[in-house]
Amino acid sequence: MAVSMLPDLGQSRELLVLTEIEAVHILRKYQELWNRAAVGELLDGFTDDVVVEFADLPIICGKAELERVILARLVRQKNYRLQKTLRAVKSSVIIGIWVADWIDGKSGQLMKGRGSEFIEMRGDKCARWEATFNAWPADGKRNSVFV
């Protein structure tokens, strides 16, 4: 069963101009799917030709490649839990931030992270996802490569 990221508000989706309420709904849906590690449902929220620029990863092109990356992340990020917050919405683009915690699949260490994202919707699916993400040990000092 396909997952719709948009609430049914009874309006045409041909020219997508998202409302703040719709953008919050979309972020909550992605959040819920990530928190359940519901990979199939999560992928239903992306177009087949999605383009993803995530952190320092090479550009991800297409849903099949995105699935490989998500599965690898879930192996590395055990019990991944995030909280997304809407910062702005403009036309079909959602701008958000998130905080997360997980257990590192290699070291067993509790980790924390923070990200920012631009989600460009086409219809009820994400067609482009650009995100930055920083992570650090939950009990350690944040070490930056910038200073």
PDB file of C-alpha atoms in Angstrom:
ATOM      1  CA  MET A   1       0.000   0.000   0.000  1.00  0.00           C
ATOM      2  CA  ALA A   2       1.471   3.347  -1.051  1.00  0.00           C
ATOM      3  CA  VAL A   3       2.004   5.903   1.663  1.00  0.00           C
ATOM      4  CA  SER A   4       0.900   9.461   0.958  1.00  0.00           C
ATOM      5  CA  MET A   5       2.973  12.078   2.703  1.00  0.00           C
ATOM      6  CA  LEU A   6       0.239  14.697   2.242  1.00  0.00           C
ATOM      7  CA  PRO A   7      -2.940  14.846   4.279  1.00  0.00           C
ATOM      8  CA  ASP A   8      -6.124  14.559   2.223  1.00  0.00           C
ATOM      9  CA  LEU A   9      -7.409  18.126   2.122  1.00  0.00           C
ATOM     10  CA  GLY A  10      -9.551  17.548  -0.956  1.00  0.00           C
ATOM     11  CA  GLN A  11      -7.556  19.860  -3.212  1.00  0.00           C
ATOM     12  CA  SER A  12      -5.797  19.347  -6.524  1.00  0.00           C
ATOM     13  CA  ARG A  13      -2.086  18.556  -6.252  1.00  0.00           C
ATOM     14  CA  GLU A  14      -1.160  19.549  -9.823  1.00  0.00           C
ATOM     15  CA  LEU A  15       0.507  22.818  -8.778  1.00  0.00           C
ATOM     16  CA  LEU A  16       1.972  22.114  -5.377  1.00  0.00           C
ATOM     17  CA  VAL A  17       2.035  25.024  -2.969  1.00  0.00           C
ATOM     18  CA  LEU A  18       2.305  23.555   0.501  1.00  0.00           C
ATOM     19  CA  THR A  19       0.721  25.091   3.538  1.00  0.00           C
ATOM     20  CA  GLU A  20       2.500  25.143   6.883  1.00  0.00           C
ATOM     21  CA  ILE A  21       0.024  22.533   8.177  1.00  0.00           C
ATOM     22  CA  GLU A  22       0.823  20.212   5.246  1.00  0.00           C
ATOM     23  CA  ALA A  23       4.572  20.701   5.713  1.00  0.00           C
ATOM     24  CA  VAL A  24       4.333  19.818   9.421  1.00  0.00           C
ATOM     25  CA  HIS A  25       2.269  16.745   8.527  1.00  0.00           C
ATOM     26  CA  ILE A  26       4.877  15.613   5.978  1.00  0.00           C
ATOM     27  CA  LEU A  27       7.757  16.040   8.442  1.00  0.00           C
ATOM     28  CA  ARG A  28       5.850  14.138  11.128  1.00  0.00           C
ATOM     29  CA  LYS A  29       5.177  11.303   8.690  1.00  0.00           C
ATOM     30  CA  TYR A  30       8.851  11.025   7.666  1.00  0.00           C
ATOM     31  CA  GLN A  31       9.812  11.196  11.353  1.00  0.00           C
ATOM     32  CA  GLU A  32       7.421   8.415  12.295  1.00  0.00           C
ATOM     33  CA  LEU A  33       8.653   6.182   9.446  1.00  0.00           C
ATOM     34  CA  TRP A  34      12.334   6.734  10.325  1.00  0.00           C
ATOM     35  CA  ASN A  35      11.619   6.046  14.001  1.00  0.00           C
ATOM     36  CA  ARG A  36       9.932   2.749  13.101  1.00  0.00           C
ATOM     37  CA  ALA A  37      12.640   1.913  10.550  1.00  0.00           C
ATOM     38  CA  ALA A  38       9.768   1.318   8.105  1.00  0.00           C
ATOM     39  CA  VAL A  39      12.004   1.246   5.034  1.00  0.00           C
ATOM     40  CA  GLY A  40       9.362   0.232   2.487  1.00  0.00           C
ATOM     41  CA  GLU A  41       6.898   2.885   3.621  1.00  0.00           C
ATOM     42  CA  LEU A  42       9.682   5.458   3.863  1.00  0.00           C
ATOM     43  CA  LEU A  43      10.756   4.764   0.286  1.00  0.00           C
ATOM     44  CA  ASP A  44       7.137   5.153  -0.855  1.00  0.00           C
ATOM     45  CA  GLY A  45       7.562   8.806   0.142  1.00  0.00           C
ATOM     46  CA  PHE A  46      10.215   9.399  -2.551  1.00  0.00           C
ATOM     47  CA  THR A  47       9.921   9.659  -6.327  1.00  0.00           C
ATOM     48  CA  ASP A  48      11.618   6.953  -8.405  1.00  0.00           C
ATOM     49  CA  ASP A  49      14.067   9.566  -9.744  1.00  0.00           C
ATOM     50  CA  VAL A  50      14.796  11.213  -6.378  1.00  0.00           C
ATOM     51  CA  VAL A  51      18.106  13.049  -5.972  1.00  0.00           C
ATOM     52  CA  VAL A  52      19.625  13.158  -2.494  1.00  0.00           C
ATOM     53  CA  GLU A  53      22.583  15.178  -1.266  1.00  0.00           C
ATOM     54  CA  PHE A  54      23.119  13.943   2.291  1.00  0.00           C
ATOM     55  CA  ALA A  55      26.016  15.098   4.461  1.00  0.00           C
ATOM     56  CA  ASP A  56      29.351  14.019   2.992  1.00  0.00           C
ATOM     57  CA  LEU A  57      27.958  11.098   0.980  1.00  0.00           C
ATOM     58  CA  PRO A  58      28.235  11.058  -2.815  1.00  0.00           C
ATOM     59  CA  ILE A  59      25.063  12.272  -4.541  1.00  0.00           C
ATOM     60  CA  ILE A  60      22.385   9.582  -4.423  1.00  0.00           C
ATOM     61  CA  CYS A  61      20.340   9.190  -7.622  1.00  0.00           C
ATOM     62  CA  GLY A  62      17.157   7.135  -7.666  1.00  0.00           C
ATOM     63  CA  LYS A  63      15.077   5.221  -5.180  1.00  0.00           C
ATOM     64  CA  ALA A  64      17.087   1.974  -5.498  1.00  0.00           C
ATOM     65  CA  GLU A  65      20.326   3.728  -4.547  1.00  0.00           C
ATOM     66  CA  LEU A  66      18.542   5.564  -1.718  1.00  0.00           C
ATOM     67  CA  GLU A  67      17.284   2.244  -0.371  1.00  0.00           C
ATOM     68  CA  ARG A  68      20.857   0.907  -0.197  1.00  0.00           C
ATOM     69  CA  VAL A  69      21.972   4.003   1.742  1.00  0.00           C
ATOM     70  CA  ILE A  70      19.012   3.876   4.145  1.00  0.00           C
ATOM     71  CA  LEU A  71      19.600   0.180   4.863  1.00  0.00           C
ATOM     72  CA  ALA A  72      23.306   0.862   5.508  1.00  0.00           C
ATOM     73  CA  ARG A  73      22.427   3.773   7.817  1.00  0.00           C
ATOM     74  CA  LEU A  74      20.037   1.617   9.824  1.00  0.00           C
ATOM     75  CA  VAL A  75      22.781  -0.998  10.323  1.00  0.00           C
ATOM     76  CA  ARG A  76      25.162   1.699  11.558  1.00  0.00           C
ATOM     77  CA  GLN A  77      22.533   3.720  13.466  1.00  0.00           C
ATOM     78  CA  LYS A  78      20.801   1.216  15.777  1.00  0.00           C
ATOM     79  CA  ASN A  79      17.600   2.370  17.502  1.00  0.00           C
ATOM     80  CA  TYR A  80      17.693   5.602  15.490  1.00  0.00           C
ATOM     81  CA  ARG A  81      15.233   8.152  16.908  1.00  0.00           C
ATOM     82  CA  LEU A  82      14.744  11.632  15.569  1.00  0.00           C
ATOM     83  CA  GLN A  83      12.588  14.681  16.128  1.00  0.00           C
ATOM     84  CA  LYS A  84      11.944  16.912  13.102  1.00  0.00           C
ATOM     85  CA  THR A  85      10.966  20.588  13.337  1.00  0.00           C
ATOM     86  CA  LEU A  86       9.616  22.771  10.542  1.00  0.00           C
ATOM     87  CA  ARG A  87      11.567  25.999  10.081  1.00  0.00           C
ATOM     88  CA  ALA A  88       9.880  27.259   6.879  1.00  0.00           C
ATOM     89  CA  VAL A  89       7.957  26.253   3.791  1.00  0.00           C
ATOM     90  CA  LYS A  90       8.092  27.939   0.385  1.00  0.00           C
ATOM     91  CA  SER A  91       5.968  26.626  -2.459  1.00  0.00           C
ATOM     92  CA  SER A  92       6.894  22.931  -2.709  1.00  0.00           C
ATOM     93  CA  VAL A  93      10.038  23.130  -0.539  1.00  0.00           C
ATOM     94  CA  ILE A  94      10.065  22.245   3.161  1.00  0.00           C
ATOM     95  CA  ILE A  95      12.940  23.535   5.288  1.00  0.00           C
ATOM     96  CA  GLY A  96      13.441  21.671   8.518  1.00  0.00           C
ATOM     97  CA  ILE A  97      15.872  20.662  11.212  1.00  0.00           C
ATOM     98  CA  TRP A  98      16.165  17.499  13.254  1.00  0.00           C
ATOM     99  CA  VAL A  99      17.919  16.116  16.297  1.00  0.00           C
ATOM    100  CA  ALA A 100      18.582  12.417  16.719  1.00  0.00           C
ATOM    101  CA  ASP A 101      20.146   9.786  18.904  1.00  0.00           C
ATOM    102  CA  TRP A 102      21.150   6.190  18.239  1.00  0.00           C
ATOM    103  CA  ILE A 103      23.588   3.479  19.184  1.00  0.00           C
ATOM    104  CA  ASP A 104      26.553   3.197  16.838  1.00  0.00           C
ATOM    105  CA  GLY A 105      26.454  -0.215  15.166  1.00  0.00           C
ATOM    106  CA  LYS A 106      30.260  -0.510  15.125  1.00  0.00           C
ATOM    107  CA  SER A 107      31.303   0.798  18.550  1.00  0.00           C
ATOM    108  CA  GLY A 108      28.117   0.342  20.589  1.00  0.00           C
ATOM    109  CA  GLN A 109      28.478   3.974  21.689  1.00  0.00           C
ATOM    110  CA  LEU A 110      25.440   6.212  22.239  1.00  0.00           C
ATOM    111  CA  MET A 111      25.500   8.992  19.639  1.00  0.00           C
ATOM    112  CA  LYS A 112      23.693  12.272  19.049  1.00  0.00           C
ATOM    113  CA  GLY A 113      23.243  14.282  15.889  1.00  0.00           C
ATOM    114  CA  ARG A 114      21.693  17.380  14.392  1.00  0.00           C
ATOM    115  CA  GLY A 115      20.720  18.065  10.807  1.00  0.00           C
ATOM    116  CA  SER A 116      19.076  20.578   8.530  1.00  0.00           C
ATOM    117  CA  GLU A 117      17.187  19.724   5.382  1.00  0.00           C
ATOM    118  CA  PHE A 118      15.472  20.985   2.267  1.00  0.00           C
ATOM    119  CA  ILE A 119      12.771  18.629   1.016  1.00  0.00           C
ATOM    120  CA  GLU A 120      11.411  19.409  -2.449  1.00  0.00           C
ATOM    121  CA  MET A 121       8.065  17.746  -3.025  1.00  0.00           C
ATOM    122  CA  ARG A 122       6.624  16.644  -6.355  1.00  0.00           C
ATOM    123  CA  GLY A 123       3.009  15.723  -5.774  1.00  0.00           C
ATOM    124  CA  ASP A 124       2.953  13.787  -2.499  1.00  0.00           C
ATOM    125  CA  LYS A 125       6.567  12.537  -2.743  1.00  0.00           C
ATOM    126  CA  CYS A 126      10.019  13.939  -2.128  1.00  0.00           C
ATOM    127  CA  ALA A 127      11.842  14.510  -5.435  1.00  0.00           C
ATOM    128  CA  ARG A 128      14.961  16.151  -3.955  1.00  0.00           C
ATOM    129  CA  TRP A 129      16.384  15.955  -0.426  1.00  0.00           C
ATOM    130  CA  GLU A 130      19.363  18.073   0.541  1.00  0.00           C
ATOM    131  CA  ALA A 131      20.608  17.603   4.087  1.00  0.00           C
ATOM    132  CA  THR A 132      23.508  18.417   6.345  1.00  0.00           C
ATOM    133  CA  PHE A 133      24.165  16.228   9.365  1.00  0.00           C
ATOM    134  CA  ASN A 134      26.635  16.375  12.228  1.00  0.00           C
ATOM    135  CA  ALA A 135      27.135  13.628  14.798  1.00  0.00           C
ATOM    136  CA  TRP A 136      29.080  13.187  18.036  1.00  0.00           C
ATOM    137  CA  PRO A 137      29.334  10.776  20.981  1.00  0.00           C
ATOM    138  CA  ALA A 138      26.526  11.486  23.454  1.00  0.00           C
ATOM    139  CA  ASP A 139      28.882  11.481  26.432  1.00  0.00           C
ATOM    140  CA  GLY A 140      31.790  13.192  24.726  1.00  0.00           C
ATOM    141  CA  LYS A 141      32.919  16.621  23.717  1.00  0.00           C
ATOM    142  CA  ARG A 142      31.898  17.842  20.283  1.00  0.00           C
ATOM    143  CA  ASN A 143      35.008  18.020  18.110  1.00  0.00           C
ATOM    144  CA  SER A 144      34.696  20.247  15.083  1.00  0.00           C
ATOM    145  CA  VAL A 145      36.833  20.122  11.975  1.00  0.00           C
ATOM    146  CA  PHE A 146      36.147  23.854  11.534  1.00  0.00           C
ATOM    147  CA  VAL A 147      37.869  25.320  14.622  1.00  0.00           C
TER     148      VAL A 147
END
